[in-house]
Every structure is written in C-alpha cells, then in structure tokens.
Amino acid sequence: MAALLRGLRAGRAIRGLGSVVAAPTATTPQCRSLRRSFHCAALRLQDESKSDKPPSSSSTTYHEHYQAHTTEQYTTAASQGDSASDPAAEEASRPNTSYQDQSGEQGEEYETEEQLQARILTAALEFVPQHGWSMEAIAAGAETLGLSSASTGMFYNGAGDLVLHFIAQCNSQLTEILAEQHKQVQLGQAEPKKTADFLRDAVETRLRMYIPYIETWPQAMSILLLPHNIPDSLKHLSTLVDDIWYYAGDRSTDVSGSYHPRSPSSTAHTFLSPSHHHPHDIRPATIQMNWYTKRAALTGIYNTTELVMVQDSSPDFQDTWNFLDNRIQDVVNMASTAKQVQSTGEAVVQGLMGAAVTLKNLTGVNQRR
Amino acid sequence: MQRAAHTALYDWSQIVGPATIRQCLKCKAPARQSSRAYGVIPAPRDTDEREMLHRILRVDHAGEYGANRIYAGQMAVLGRSRTGPLIQEMWDQEKKHLEKFNEILAENRVRPTALLPLWNIAGFVLGASTALLGKEGAMACTVAVEESISEHYNSQIRALMEKDPERYTELLQIIKEFRDDEMDHHDTGLEHDAETLPGYWLLKNAIQLGCKAAIYVSQRV
C-alpha cells in the first residue's frame, strides 16, 4: 500500500513536471482549473487527505507549486503553496478521515470548495441590488470575505451560479419552514390547514423571499432562461413543487384508493385526491397521473404568480396574492368539476347498462329456451 | 471499500454542483414521516444509491400495477365463468402487492412512472384479449407474465444481494415474498392447462417480450 502510494506520488511529480513544460501553452479553462485547485490547496492543509482524488487534480497542485513563482496574483498564497506541496505529498499516506459528509466541516477549520463558493455567493447577494445579478456582485461579495476579486474565476457560470445559489437557498428555507409547520401540526400545537390554504401560504412565503431583489428579478429570470441554465432551474423548480406537495400531505402514487398514511391533515386534502367511492377498484386512465397533474398544476400557478409579481406595483404586492388566490381557486374548481364529471359518467354508464338489461329482458334474449 | 466509497463521493461532488448538493441534502433533511420505527428502504447515502433504489421501486410499482390491470381485464371477460374465482383470488393477491408498493412509494417520495396510464390500458387489453381465447388463453397469459415478473424480481434480488444484503434486508424480504407469490401464480396457471392452448409458445414469447420492453421503459421514464 505505501509502495503504491509512493509510486503514485512519483507519477504525479513526473506528470507535474511534464505539465510545467507545457504550461506556456495553457488555455484559459486550464488556468481556471489551476486557480480553482489552487484555492483548494491553499485552504486545505494537513488533515485533508488527497489520496482519493483523481490524479489530474493532484497533479495540478504540483502545477501551482511551479506556477506560483510566475503568477503575481497569488503572492500571498504562494508561500502557502510552497508549504502545501509537501504536506500534499504527505497526505497521500494519511488515512482519509475528512469525507464524513458532503456538508464538509466536522470540527475542522478548513472548508471544501463548494462551501467556499456558497459563502462567496451568499455574501454577493447583498450587492445584487447595486450591481444586478452579475460578476461584479460576486466580486464585491468575495471582497467582503477578504478574498481577492479574482476569485470570481471559480464561477464558470458567473451570474447563473449566483441566481441558482439564491434559488437553492430560498428553496431550503422554505423546506425548513414547511418542516417546522408540519412538526407543529404533528405535535398538536397547530391546526392542519386545508390544501388550498396550505398551497397558497407556501407559494406566498416562497415568493416573498424575492421581495428584496424584486427590482432585479426580471434580470435573474432571464438568466435562468439561458439554455445552459435551464436544466438546473427546472430541477430546482421541480424539487420545490415536490416539497410543497409532500408537506401538503400528498401521498398519491397515481392509483386511487391508495393507502394514505396517518397524516393528520389527510382528511382536509380532498381536492385533487381520488374520491373514495371504490377503495379497491383501480381507476380508469382519466383519473391517473395524479402525482404528475398535481405538480404540473402547482408549477403553473407558481410560474404565473412569479411573473405577475415582477410587474406588480400594488402595496405589499396585494394584487399578486389576489392573483394567486384566484389561480388556486381555479384549480380547486377544476378538480371538483373533474370529479363530478367522472361520477356523472359512472352513473350514466350504469343507467345505460340497466337499460340494456331491460331491453334484453323485454325482447326475451335473456331467456333460456 | 471505504476508499472506494470516498472516491465515489468525491467524483460525485465534482459532477454535481454545490447548489444541487445542498438541494439534494435538503431533500433528504425533512423527517421521514413513517409511523414505523424503520422504513422498508434505508435512507440513501448518495444520489447513486437513491437513483438505484427509486428505479427499483418505480419499476416494481409499475409491474404490480400492470399485473392488476391484466387480472382486471381477465375478470371482465371470464369473471362469470368457472375460472372466475381462481382469477379473482390471484387478483386479490396482486392488489395486496400493489398496496404495499403504494405505501413504499409514498413514504420514500419516489416518483411513479409517467407511463402508468399506458400500462393501465395495455394491461387491461392484454388481459381481456387473452381471456377471449378462453380459459387456456387467460392461463397462458398468466404464466407468461408471472414468469417475466419472477425473473425480474430475481435479478433485482441478485443485484441487491451483490451490493449489500444487510443494508437492504427489509426490501429483499418484501421482494422475495412477492416473487414467491408470483411463482405460485405461475404454477397455478400451468396446472390449469395453460400449455394446451394452441400457439402457446408464440403467445408466451410475445407477451414476455412485451414485458421486458415495459420493464426497460418503466425504469427510465
């Protein structure tokens, strides 16, 4: 094992040397990755084990070691880089104790790159009203943390990173609020809300988080519509909607009469939930897709309300909340109409069957001869 | 083993962006609202495991749902004949299976497959049309479908056993139990003259091919 690691280290050193020779022709992405892993090297000192990293990023720490002498930006970090290279070599032989969970610090003072990025982006949010959703805001945020504004090089997606980070932050805040409310209900300290009210409150809470940034929000929305940001923003949106429905008590799996676990608010969730006339029959195809239709409906409500909000000028966005109420009411009405249509249909079918049997009796077709 | 897991974690964290990590973590943060002290599936350690478990549950749920619809179709045609009670009995067992999977899906927030309406119609049509071929036809269909499902459960059991039998004990138990039930149905079908159907071999293989395609698609969509 130790021999293997020594061999690995030697391999990395040789690769590092080889890359230094090729360094003058390095392209921008390579520089960025250098800077990125340099940050990692600067921040992570002895305890972080590098033995599990893919060889390429380890070789770049050797890059930095040589490159540091040539780049001036990292003069302060360069001295750290010198000392980091030897511990970096030593770390390979240390057991890996630091990857205990992805959120990083477990009594260690050094953070992962993701945490650093998160801290910078959170700090950058203050500057958004001033600079908009842009690299300037990120640079200003980095500066408040005491980092050089060149650390914005870490963010390949720039403004997109900032917006997505903000959205993820809002979503997790909302999830915490909803979890707290749910706990209150389960402890019996609060009344369970009806589904429509629950949805309305959840969407309103979530949209209110945009109020401090409402001036620049159209810019953020347009950033989210850029093709390379669309997958991420859709993922966040779908997680948001799924979370809201989960806490609203949705346990549908597309089949009526499905088992509804003991959620205290389950009785209140009658809209969009399958009717319970036939608990053991499986519903026809028209009432399926409950899981999907609920989420699609909520996505529609959320997106349209967001659009209304960005151009709303009424006091405390009262128009927006009225719009939201009306949309939710629409969905409730549509759901109950659908249910009525379905039960009417069933009744009609039964009537027709009865008529057919009567006709058969009258014409004597039913008699055995 | 630990190193491999850590490598996997590190690679994963390189691929998935920080916001998504946080999102995924936050998704797992809300307490599992189960009235039982333990859940059927263990809390996933990372997205790969979560994906794998969700895929397994999704396709199993779709399979049970389809089986239900097939029996419903068969009952619609043969319900009042002599084989009615037999088919009804097998159908009731499938209903129990489906209920169990509904429970598991709801508890673990697994997305059901979007093709459920398709399996609804396809299953019913398959059941009804084979039942129109008579009792032997219905039994042949049962044999074919149950054989496919048993094979499928067996491969899932193998996969889970290979990964970590202790971690997935409850899930393995459930799948084994269901697999045994499906094998019983298969044997029942054979006992009741499934093989006497003319064109049995053709029908059986056609149905099994369809089942394989359905399983493949349901895992992904």
XYZ file of C-alpha atoms in Angstrom:
590
model
C 0.000 0.000 0.000
C 2.705 2.501 0.955
C 4.777 1.468 -2.036
C 1.764 2.022 -4.261
C 1.255 5.494 -2.828
C 4.911 6.342 -3.269
C 4.651 5.201 -6.842
C 1.557 7.362 -7.281
C 3.301 10.368 -5.846
C 6.270 9.830 -8.125
C 3.923 9.542 -11.077
C 2.214 12.755 -10.086
C 5.528 14.575 -9.759
C 6.596 13.445 -13.212
C 3.239 14.460 -14.642
C 3.517 17.795 -12.892
C 6.941 18.365 -14.384
C 5.675 17.431 -17.798
C 2.769 19.842 -17.491
C 5.045 22.669 -16.405
C 6.937 22.253 -19.635
C 3.671 22.597 -21.495
C 2.474 25.418 -19.248
C 3.122 28.373 -21.558
C 0.525 26.991 -23.932
C -2.092 26.516 -21.218
C -5.553 27.588 -22.246
C -7.961 29.621 -20.144
C -10.018 26.718 -18.799
C -6.839 25.127 -17.624
C -5.846 28.346 -15.874
C -9.236 28.448 -14.245
C -8.924 24.902 -13.030
C -5.477 25.741 -11.747
C -6.807 28.661 -9.811
C -9.630 26.534 -8.529
C -7.498 23.728 -7.281
C -5.026 26.264 -6.010
C -7.739 27.630 -3.802
C -8.363 24.106 -2.627
C -4.684 23.654 -1.893
C -4.457 26.965 -0.117
C -7.407 26.225 2.083
C -6.964 22.562 2.747
C -3.871 21.866 4.688
C -2.724 18.847 6.525
C -5.722 16.856 7.566
C -7.464 16.734 4.226
C -6.415 13.582 2.516
C -5.726 13.833 -1.163
C -5.220 10.144 -1.644
C -8.697 9.656 -3.038
C -8.636 12.459 -5.523
C -8.382 11.678 -9.183
C -4.777 12.046 -10.276
C -5.414 15.011 -12.547
C -6.322 17.437 -9.789
C -3.439 16.276 -7.629
C -1.042 16.929 -10.429
C -2.363 20.453 -10.678
C -1.273 21.136 -7.119
C 2.194 20.488 -8.409
C 1.338 22.888 -11.230
C 0.634 25.578 -8.712
C 3.811 24.865 -6.905
C 5.752 25.768 -10.032
C 3.310 28.284 -11.450
C 3.169 30.200 -8.179
C 6.595 31.566 -8.856
C 5.415 33.075 -12.089
C 1.989 34.466 -11.252
C 1.868 37.566 -9.123
C -1.747 37.427 -8.114
C -1.154 34.633 -5.717
C 1.873 36.039 -3.959
C 0.349 35.671 -0.522
C -0.988 32.264 -1.296
C 2.263 31.289 -2.991
C 4.022 30.857 0.296
C 1.169 28.673 1.405
C 1.513 26.827 -1.848
C 5.146 26.063 -1.116
C 4.310 24.572 2.188
C 1.189 22.947 0.804
C 3.089 20.911 -1.719
C 4.976 18.922 0.869
C 2.001 18.295 3.119
C 0.154 17.469 -0.068
C 2.679 14.757 -0.698
C 2.465 13.584 2.870
C -1.322 13.489 2.855
C -1.360 10.705 0.372
C -0.179 8.346 3.041
C -2.630 9.558 5.691
C -5.897 7.746 6.153
C -8.883 9.549 4.776
C -10.826 10.918 7.705
C -12.333 14.048 6.313
C -15.040 12.934 3.920
C -17.553 12.231 6.560
C -20.395 14.034 4.940
C -20.798 16.298 1.975
C -21.638 19.366 4.006
C -17.992 19.321 4.926
C -16.761 20.613 8.206
C -16.767 18.236 11.057
C -14.818 20.114 13.638
C -12.265 21.177 11.048
C -11.380 24.733 10.274
C -10.934 24.120 6.584
C -13.809 24.011 4.195
C -14.485 22.399 0.873
C -14.572 24.343 -2.315
C -18.342 24.093 -2.522
C -18.678 25.689 0.881
C -16.348 28.476 -0.108
C -18.336 29.102 -3.242
C -21.523 29.096 -1.210
C -20.094 31.623 1.228
C -18.970 33.919 -1.547
C -22.318 33.742 -3.312
C -24.220 34.389 -0.103
C -22.049 37.408 0.548
C -22.571 38.530 -3.042
C -26.338 38.629 -2.603
C -26.000 41.876 -0.651
C -24.569 43.583 -3.668
C -27.210 42.434 -6.094
C -29.475 45.475 -5.732
C -26.449 47.574 -6.590
C -24.717 45.569 -9.328
C -27.505 43.316 -10.521
C -27.029 39.588 -10.941
C -23.523 39.724 -12.340
C -19.884 39.009 -11.793
C -19.438 42.425 -10.203
C -21.769 41.408 -7.397
C -19.813 38.188 -6.920
C -16.532 40.088 -6.924
C -17.873 42.536 -4.357
C -19.065 39.613 -2.240
C -15.677 37.946 -2.442
C -14.034 41.139 -1.315
C -16.189 41.388 1.798
C -14.909 37.952 2.735
C -11.366 39.115 2.402
C -10.694 37.248 -0.823
C -9.308 38.729 -3.966
C -11.941 39.722 -6.510
C -10.132 37.451 -8.953
C -11.638 34.516 -7.111
C -14.670 35.045 -9.324
C -12.721 32.862 -11.719
C -14.056 29.947 -9.698
C -17.521 30.563 -11.067
C -17.703 29.324 -14.603
C -21.308 30.197 -14.901
C -20.981 33.622 -13.334
C -24.338 35.275 -12.813
C -26.070 31.933 -13.377
C -24.253 30.486 -10.383
C -25.402 33.381 -8.251
C -29.040 33.097 -9.257
C -29.102 29.318 -8.869
C -27.471 29.582 -5.475
C -30.069 32.101 -4.385
C -32.889 29.898 -5.589
C -31.478 26.859 -3.835
C -31.158 28.899 -0.664
C -34.777 30.057 -0.897
C -35.950 26.502 -1.506
C -34.152 25.168 1.525
C -35.507 27.999 3.662
C -38.985 27.145 2.503
C -38.445 23.461 3.251
C -37.334 24.343 6.760
C -40.396 26.496 7.308
C -42.704 23.794 6.000
C -40.998 21.127 8.105
C -41.374 23.313 11.167
C -45.060 23.845 10.467
C -45.535 20.152 9.923
C -43.883 19.390 13.232
C -46.183 21.879 14.926
C -49.192 20.147 13.439
C -47.954 16.721 14.437
C -47.330 17.904 17.979
C -50.893 19.112 18.012
C -49.834 22.697 18.570
C -51.308 23.961 15.337
C -54.333 23.217 13.232
C -53.779 21.477 9.925
C -54.585 23.743 7.026
C -56.788 22.888 4.114
C -54.849 22.043 0.993
C -55.765 25.204 -0.896
C -54.734 27.403 2.021
C -51.575 25.424 2.549
C -50.543 25.812 -1.062
C -51.368 29.477 -1.039
C -49.326 30.123 2.058
C -46.400 28.070 0.819
C -46.252 29.856 -2.544
C -46.685 33.243 -0.900
C -43.902 32.555 1.606
C -41.624 31.443 -1.160
C -42.334 34.404 -3.410
C -41.912 36.852 -0.588
C -38.272 35.823 -0.429
C -37.855 37.595 -3.744
C -39.108 40.929 -2.444
C -35.684 42.360 -1.529
C -34.480 41.615 -5.048
C -37.630 42.369 -6.917
C -36.128 45.233 -8.908
C -33.505 42.994 -10.450
C -35.607 39.848 -10.565
C -36.500 40.129 -14.255
C -32.789 40.011 -14.987
C -32.488 36.894 -12.843
C -35.389 35.264 -14.616
C -33.829 35.930 -17.989
C -30.548 34.452 -16.770
C -32.424 31.331 -15.730
C -33.847 31.034 -19.215
C -30.412 30.775 -20.792
C -30.069 27.326 -22.339
C -27.226 26.177 -20.108
C -29.145 27.186 -17.002
C -32.452 25.646 -17.924
C -31.747 22.095 -16.650
C -30.668 23.389 -13.256
C -33.520 25.819 -12.880
C -36.023 23.151 -13.874
C -34.521 20.808 -11.319
C -34.873 23.415 -8.591
C -38.414 24.150 -9.643
C -39.420 20.508 -9.620
C -37.822 19.959 -6.215
C -39.663 22.993 -4.882
C -43.017 21.808 -6.163
C -42.423 18.265 -4.942
C -41.521 19.531 -1.473
C -44.595 21.736 -1.244
C -46.889 18.896 -2.251
C -45.161 16.495 0.108
C -45.780 18.785 3.051
C -49.296 19.461 1.826
C -49.859 15.786 2.521
C -49.796 14.437 -0.990
C -49.125 10.723 -0.919
C -50.570 9.907 -4.284
C -48.954 7.269 -6.411
C -51.373 7.636 -9.267
C -53.727 4.955 -8.166
C -56.987 5.710 -6.449
C -57.749 4.082 -3.177
C -54.045 4.078 -2.471
C -53.049 3.855 1.135
C -52.885 7.248 2.782
C -50.603 7.125 5.801
C -51.638 8.683 9.066
C -51.019 12.291 8.155
C -53.194 14.423 10.411
C -54.182 16.658 7.554
C -55.206 13.848 5.269
C -58.889 14.475 5.761
C -58.523 18.056 4.621
C -56.968 17.119 1.326
C -59.981 16.309 -0.655
C -59.269 18.355 -3.703
C -57.253 16.654 -6.383
C -57.242 13.488 -4.298
C -59.040 10.483 -5.661
C -62.587 10.051 -4.456
C -63.139 7.098 -2.203
C -66.199 5.502 -3.702
C -64.392 2.394 -4.818
C -61.491 1.840 -2.493
C -60.464 -1.426 -4.011
C -61.027 -0.894 -7.680
C -58.391 0.599 -9.831
C -59.497 3.760 -11.545
C -59.777 4.229 -15.272
C -56.993 6.045 -17.052
C -58.572 9.506 -16.907
C -58.038 9.895 -13.178
C -54.490 8.587 -13.247
C -51.467 10.849 -13.363
C -52.443 12.364 -10.024
C -48.842 12.681 -8.991
C -47.962 14.456 -12.206
C -51.046 16.610 -12.584
C -50.751 17.994 -9.081
C -47.175 19.008 -9.648
C -47.891 20.400 -13.079
C -50.743 22.488 -11.709
C -48.632 23.874 -8.903
C -45.771 24.635 -11.291
C -48.150 26.593 -13.471
C -49.523 28.504 -10.513
C -46.070 29.289 -9.191
C -44.635 30.471 -12.504
C -47.560 32.671 -13.424
C -47.666 34.208 -9.972
C -43.952 34.936 -10.184
C -44.497 36.729 -13.489
C -47.329 38.765 -12.033
C -45.163 39.651 -9.072
C -42.333 41.201 -11.071
C -44.621 43.754 -12.613
C -46.847 44.312 -9.603
C -46.778 47.784 -8.118
C -49.551 47.493 -5.558
C -48.755 47.974 -1.862
C -47.210 44.825 -0.406
C -47.924 43.030 -3.675
C -51.571 42.646 -2.783
C -52.506 42.158 -6.435
C -50.112 39.248 -6.678
C -51.605 37.477 -3.699
C -55.102 38.041 -5.052
C -53.995 36.579 -8.370
C -52.552 33.601 -6.513
C -55.806 33.059 -4.630
C -57.783 33.120 -7.852
C -55.481 30.624 -9.594
C -55.642 28.211 -6.712
C -59.396 28.560 -6.672
C -59.436 27.757 -10.384
C -57.522 24.575 -9.822
C -59.799 23.563 -6.968
C -62.842 24.168 -9.136
C -61.358 22.251 -11.993
C -60.579 19.321 -9.747
C -64.063 19.173 -8.306
C -65.575 19.571 -11.762
C -63.471 16.685 -12.978
C -64.660 14.564 -10.104
C -68.277 15.487 -10.802
C -67.892 14.667 -14.468
C -66.436 11.346 -13.571
C -69.174 10.354 -11.152
C -71.797 11.565 -13.612
C -70.147 9.436 -16.232
C -70.256 6.425 -13.973
C -73.904 6.996 -13.209
C -74.687 7.338 -16.906
C -72.864 4.109 -17.692
C -74.804 2.298 -15.013
C -78.011 3.712 -16.376
C -77.154 2.513 -19.856
C -76.287 -0.928 -18.605
C -79.586 -1.064 -16.793
C -81.397 0.000 -19.933
C -79.588 -2.653 -21.956
C -80.514 -5.382 -19.486
C -84.141 -4.208 -19.509
C -84.198 -4.318 -23.300
C -82.724 -7.786 -23.288
C -85.387 -8.908 -20.868
C -88.156 -7.296 -22.884
C -87.045 -8.846 -26.129
C -86.660 -12.177 -24.457
C -82.992 -12.534 -25.400
C -82.173 -13.346 -21.817
C -84.462 -16.305 -21.550
C -83.104 -19.782 -21.845
C -85.023 -21.941 -24.246
C -14.166 -0.351 0.431
C -14.169 2.888 2.356
C -11.758 4.397 -0.133
C -13.943 3.356 -2.996
C -16.923 4.949 -1.324
C -14.973 8.120 -0.729
C -13.779 8.200 -4.292
C -17.345 7.803 -5.416
C -18.403 10.625 -3.112
C -15.663 12.883 -4.347
C -16.351 12.147 -8.005
C -19.993 12.697 -7.407
C -19.395 16.018 -5.715
C -17.280 17.084 -8.658
C -20.054 16.323 -11.095
C -22.978 17.707 -9.177
C -22.889 21.445 -8.482
C -22.850 22.782 -4.932
C -26.374 24.096 -5.086
C -27.651 20.772 -6.262
C -25.802 19.029 -3.487
C -27.405 21.282 -0.963
C -30.733 20.735 -2.631
C -30.364 17.005 -2.555
C -29.288 17.150 1.057
C -32.178 19.338 1.958
C -34.489 16.961 0.165
C -33.366 14.242 2.497
C -33.436 16.508 5.527
C -37.208 16.506 6.191
C -38.006 13.715 8.579
C -39.361 10.538 7.035
C -42.955 10.591 8.115
C -43.282 6.933 8.873
C -45.300 5.590 11.712
C -42.890 2.669 11.851
C -39.611 2.885 13.618
C -37.748 1.877 10.499
C -38.515 2.170 6.845
C -38.533 -0.520 4.251
C -35.668 1.023 2.387
C -32.689 2.554 4.169
C -32.073 6.270 3.827
C -29.911 6.562 0.714
C -26.321 7.572 1.271
C -25.845 9.377 -2.007
C -27.649 10.138 -5.250
C -26.440 6.999 -6.984
C -27.951 4.763 -4.382
C -31.076 6.860 -4.264
C -31.424 6.617 -8.042
C -30.949 2.888 -7.953
C -33.477 2.323 -5.191
C -36.020 4.631 -6.751
C -35.628 2.920 -10.088
C -36.203 -0.468 -8.493
C -39.294 0.709 -6.653
C -40.660 2.544 -9.637
C -40.468 -0.428 -11.959
C -41.831 -2.812 -9.310
C -44.750 -0.495 -8.694
C -45.419 -0.275 -12.420
C -45.201 -4.068 -12.680
C -47.711 -4.700 -9.942
C -49.989 -2.069 -11.383
C -49.830 -3.709 -14.797
C -50.470 -7.146 -13.304
C -53.520 -5.766 -11.538
C -54.895 -4.417 -14.783
C -54.231 -7.698 -16.567
C -56.240 -9.609 -13.997
C -58.930 -6.950 -14.163
C -59.146 -7.499 -17.911
C -59.306 -11.253 -17.466
C -62.040 -10.911 -14.863
C -64.020 -8.632 -17.133
C -64.285 -11.461 -19.657
C -64.097 -14.599 -17.561
C -65.500 -13.214 -14.331
C -68.682 -15.182 -14.502
C -67.194 -18.429 -15.735
C -65.790 -21.319 -13.760
C -62.320 -19.813 -13.613
C -63.684 -16.564 -12.184
C -62.963 -17.351 -8.522
C -59.459 -18.553 -9.365
C -58.594 -15.381 -11.236
C -60.225 -13.309 -8.500
C -58.027 -14.952 -5.892
C -54.864 -14.219 -7.849
C -56.068 -10.684 -8.443
C -56.582 -10.109 -4.716
C -53.011 -11.091 -4.036
C -51.801 -8.668 -6.678
C -53.893 -5.943 -5.109
C -52.116 -6.515 -1.833
C -48.770 -6.254 -3.574
C -49.792 -3.017 -5.220
C -50.955 -1.536 -1.943
C -47.629 -2.372 -0.384
C -45.743 -0.652 -3.160
C -48.004 2.371 -2.991
C -47.133 2.660 0.660
C -43.421 2.409 -0.011
C -43.513 4.914 -2.842
C -45.429 7.430 -0.789
C -43.141 7.059 2.223
C -39.985 7.459 0.246
C -41.201 10.130 -2.146
C -40.475 8.022 -5.184
C -41.808 9.329 -8.434
C -44.158 6.847 -10.075
C -43.566 6.138 -13.731
C -45.246 8.542 -16.098
C -46.382 5.646 -18.263
C -48.941 4.374 -15.784
C -51.938 5.307 -17.954
C -50.321 3.337 -20.771
C -49.866 0.278 -18.592
C -53.399 0.731 -17.396
C -54.835 0.385 -20.881
C -52.275 -2.080 -22.199
C -52.684 -4.371 -19.209
C -56.444 -4.397 -19.406
C -56.419 -5.024 -23.138
C -53.902 -7.827 -22.777
C -55.916 -9.485 -20.023
C -59.200 -9.137 -21.827
C -57.922 -10.299 -25.212
C -56.178 -13.372 -23.845
C -59.267 -14.197 -21.817
C -61.291 -14.061 -25.011
C -59.188 -17.012 -26.152
C -60.777 -18.908 -23.329
C -59.608 -20.172 -20.017
C -56.422 -21.614 -21.502
C -55.608 -18.272 -23.043
C -56.007 -16.474 -19.738
C -53.852 -19.060 -18.003
C -51.199 -18.846 -20.706
C -51.089 -15.082 -20.284
C -50.778 -15.509 -16.540
C -47.932 -17.984 -16.955
C -46.047 -15.697 -19.321
C -46.461 -12.561 -17.235
C -45.713 -14.198 -13.921
C -42.619 -15.823 -15.351
C -41.375 -12.438 -16.559
C -42.095 -10.809 -13.257
C -40.398 -13.582 -11.276
C -37.307 -13.352 -13.446
C -37.303 -9.609 -12.960
C -37.629 -9.864 -9.189
C -34.879 -12.474 -9.153
C -32.484 -10.185 -10.957
C -33.321 -7.389 -8.539
C -32.690 -9.699 -5.614
C -29.373 -10.688 -7.121
C -28.386 -7.053 -7.640
C -29.283 -6.064 -4.088
C -27.559 -9.105 -2.609
C -24.434 -8.278 -4.554
C -24.407 -4.763 -3.219
C -25.138 -5.187 0.441
C -27.549 -7.799 1.796
C -27.675 -6.430 5.336
C -28.464 -2.920 4.311
C -31.428 -3.931 2.176
C -32.841 -6.693 4.372
C -36.409 -5.469 4.540
C -36.586 -4.638 0.877
C -35.120 -8.018 -0.030
C -37.639 -9.715 2.193
C -40.519 -7.972 0.504
C -39.257 -8.695 -2.987
C -38.623 -12.344 -2.112
C -42.112 -12.699 -0.688
C -43.666 -11.165 -3.755
C -41.530 -13.264 -6.028
C -42.745 -16.392 -4.269
C -46.354 -15.283 -4.742
C -45.757 -14.674 -8.422
C -44.178 -18.105 -8.792
C -47.311 -19.574 -7.187
C -49.441 -17.822 -9.756
C -47.202 -19.133 -12.480
C -47.577 -22.688 -11.214
C -51.325 -22.257 -10.855
C -51.505 -21.153 -14.454
C -49.584 -24.223 -15.571
C -51.807 -26.506 -13.502
C -54.873 -25.141 -15.209
C -53.969 -26.210 -18.713
C -52.145 -23.147 -19.913
C -49.946 -25.217 -22.179
C -52.861 -26.782 -24.015
C -53.510 -23.530 -25.790
C -52.744 -23.717 -29.499
C -49.968 -21.244 -30.257
C -48.923 -21.292 -26.600
C -45.245 -20.901 -27.396
C -45.860 -17.938 -29.671
C -48.188 -16.157 -27.276
C -45.921 -16.755 -24.322
C -42.864 -15.359 -26.044
C -44.718 -12.383 -27.431
C -46.043 -11.481 -24.013
C -42.653 -11.929 -22.397
C -41.043 -9.703 -24.972
C -43.647 -7.066 -24.244
C -42.997 -7.385 -20.514
C -39.267 -6.972 -20.997
C -39.842 -3.819 -23.027
C -42.248 -2.490 -20.422
C -39.753 -3.110 -17.623
C -36.962 -1.431 -19.559
C -39.020 1.644 -20.274
C -40.567 1.951 -16.810
C -37.165 2.048 -15.213
C -36.289 5.125 -17.124
C -39.368 7.195 -17.733
